[in-house]
Coordinates of C-alpha atoms in Angstrom, one line a residue:
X87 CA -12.6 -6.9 20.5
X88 CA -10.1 -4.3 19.1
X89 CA -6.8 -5.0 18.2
X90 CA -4.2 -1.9 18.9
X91 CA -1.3 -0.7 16.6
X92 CA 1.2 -2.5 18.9
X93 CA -0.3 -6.1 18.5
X94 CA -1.0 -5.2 14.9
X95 CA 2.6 -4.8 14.6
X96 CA 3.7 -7.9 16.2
X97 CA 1.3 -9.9 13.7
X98 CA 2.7 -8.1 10.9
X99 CA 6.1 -8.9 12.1
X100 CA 5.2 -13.0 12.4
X101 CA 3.0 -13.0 9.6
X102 CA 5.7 -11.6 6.8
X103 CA 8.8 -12.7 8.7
X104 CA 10.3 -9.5 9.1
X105 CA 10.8 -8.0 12.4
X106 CA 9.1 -6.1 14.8
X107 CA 10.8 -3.0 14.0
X108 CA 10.3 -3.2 10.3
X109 CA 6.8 -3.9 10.9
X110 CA 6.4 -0.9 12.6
X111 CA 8.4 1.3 10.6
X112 CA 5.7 -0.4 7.4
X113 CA 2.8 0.8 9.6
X114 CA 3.9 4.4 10.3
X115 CA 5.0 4.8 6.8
X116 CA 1.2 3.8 5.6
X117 CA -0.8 5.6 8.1
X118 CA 1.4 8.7 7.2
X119 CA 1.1 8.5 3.6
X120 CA -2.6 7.8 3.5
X121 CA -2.9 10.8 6.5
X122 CA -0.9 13.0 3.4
X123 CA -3.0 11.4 0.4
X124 CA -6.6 12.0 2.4
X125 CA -4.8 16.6 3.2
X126 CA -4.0 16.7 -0.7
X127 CA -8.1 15.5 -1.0
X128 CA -6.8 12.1 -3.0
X129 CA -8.4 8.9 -3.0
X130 CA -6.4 6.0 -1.9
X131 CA -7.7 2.6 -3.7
X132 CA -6.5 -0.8 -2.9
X133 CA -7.7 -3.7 -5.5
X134 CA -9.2 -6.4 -3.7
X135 CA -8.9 -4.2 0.0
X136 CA -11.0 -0.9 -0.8
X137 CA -10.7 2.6 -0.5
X138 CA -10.0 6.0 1.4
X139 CA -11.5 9.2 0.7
X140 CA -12.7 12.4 2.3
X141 CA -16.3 13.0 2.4
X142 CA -18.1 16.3 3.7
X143 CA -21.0 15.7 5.9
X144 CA -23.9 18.6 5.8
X145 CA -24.8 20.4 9.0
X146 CA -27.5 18.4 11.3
X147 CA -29.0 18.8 14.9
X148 CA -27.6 16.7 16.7
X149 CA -27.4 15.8 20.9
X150 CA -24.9 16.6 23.1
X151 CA -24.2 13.5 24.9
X152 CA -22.5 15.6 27.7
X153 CA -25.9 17.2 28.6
X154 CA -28.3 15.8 26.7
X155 CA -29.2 19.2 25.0
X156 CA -30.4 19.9 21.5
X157 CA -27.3 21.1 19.4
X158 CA -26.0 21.6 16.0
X159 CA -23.3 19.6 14.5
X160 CA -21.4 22.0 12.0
X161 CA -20.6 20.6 8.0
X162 CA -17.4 18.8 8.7
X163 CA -15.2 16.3 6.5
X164 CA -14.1 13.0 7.7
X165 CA -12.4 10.1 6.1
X166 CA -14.2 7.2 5.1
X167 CA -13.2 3.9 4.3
X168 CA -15.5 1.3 1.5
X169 CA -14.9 -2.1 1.9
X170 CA -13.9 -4.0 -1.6
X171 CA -16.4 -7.0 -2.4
X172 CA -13.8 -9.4 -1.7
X173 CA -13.0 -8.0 1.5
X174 CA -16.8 -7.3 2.3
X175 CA -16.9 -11.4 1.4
X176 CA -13.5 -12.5 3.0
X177 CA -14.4 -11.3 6.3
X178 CA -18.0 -12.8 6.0
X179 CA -16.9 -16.1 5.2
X180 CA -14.4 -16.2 8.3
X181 CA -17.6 -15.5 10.7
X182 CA -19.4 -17.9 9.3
X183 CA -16.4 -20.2 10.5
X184 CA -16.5 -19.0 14.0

């Protein structure tokens, strides 16, 4: 189940005690800074979190899902996120709960 930037906000906002708009305003400030950091070709690290970068995929056939036809799929970059270790084993240990 996805959570959306709205109901992200609203936890923010209960979670710190803050309110809903200074939640958001924390949000768009973070996604506009990284979206700046990944344009300049910076990596953004978090200890404990993980980290942003830009990667450049090669050129590869690929499908077109519209048609089904054979295609080729141009070198592109695209950001990638890498999970910490203790996020990786944060997020492991709360399935487990469930």
């Amino acid at each position: 189940m996805a959570i959306f930037k709205k109901e992200f906000i609203d936890k923010m906002a209960e979670t710190g005690g803050i309110t809903k708009k200074e939640a958001r305003r924390g949000v768009e400030l973070f996604i506009e800074t990284l979206m700046d950091c990944m344009a300049e070709g910076k990596k953004v690290k978090f200890t404990g979190f993980g980290k942003f970068e830009m990667k450049t995929t090669k050129e590869r056939k690929g499908i077109n899902p519209f048609n089904g036809e054979d295609c080729i799929v141009p070198e592109h970059r695209k950001m990638k996120f890498y999970a910490s270790e203790v996020l990786a084993d944060r997020i492991e240990g709360l399935q487990r709960e469930d």
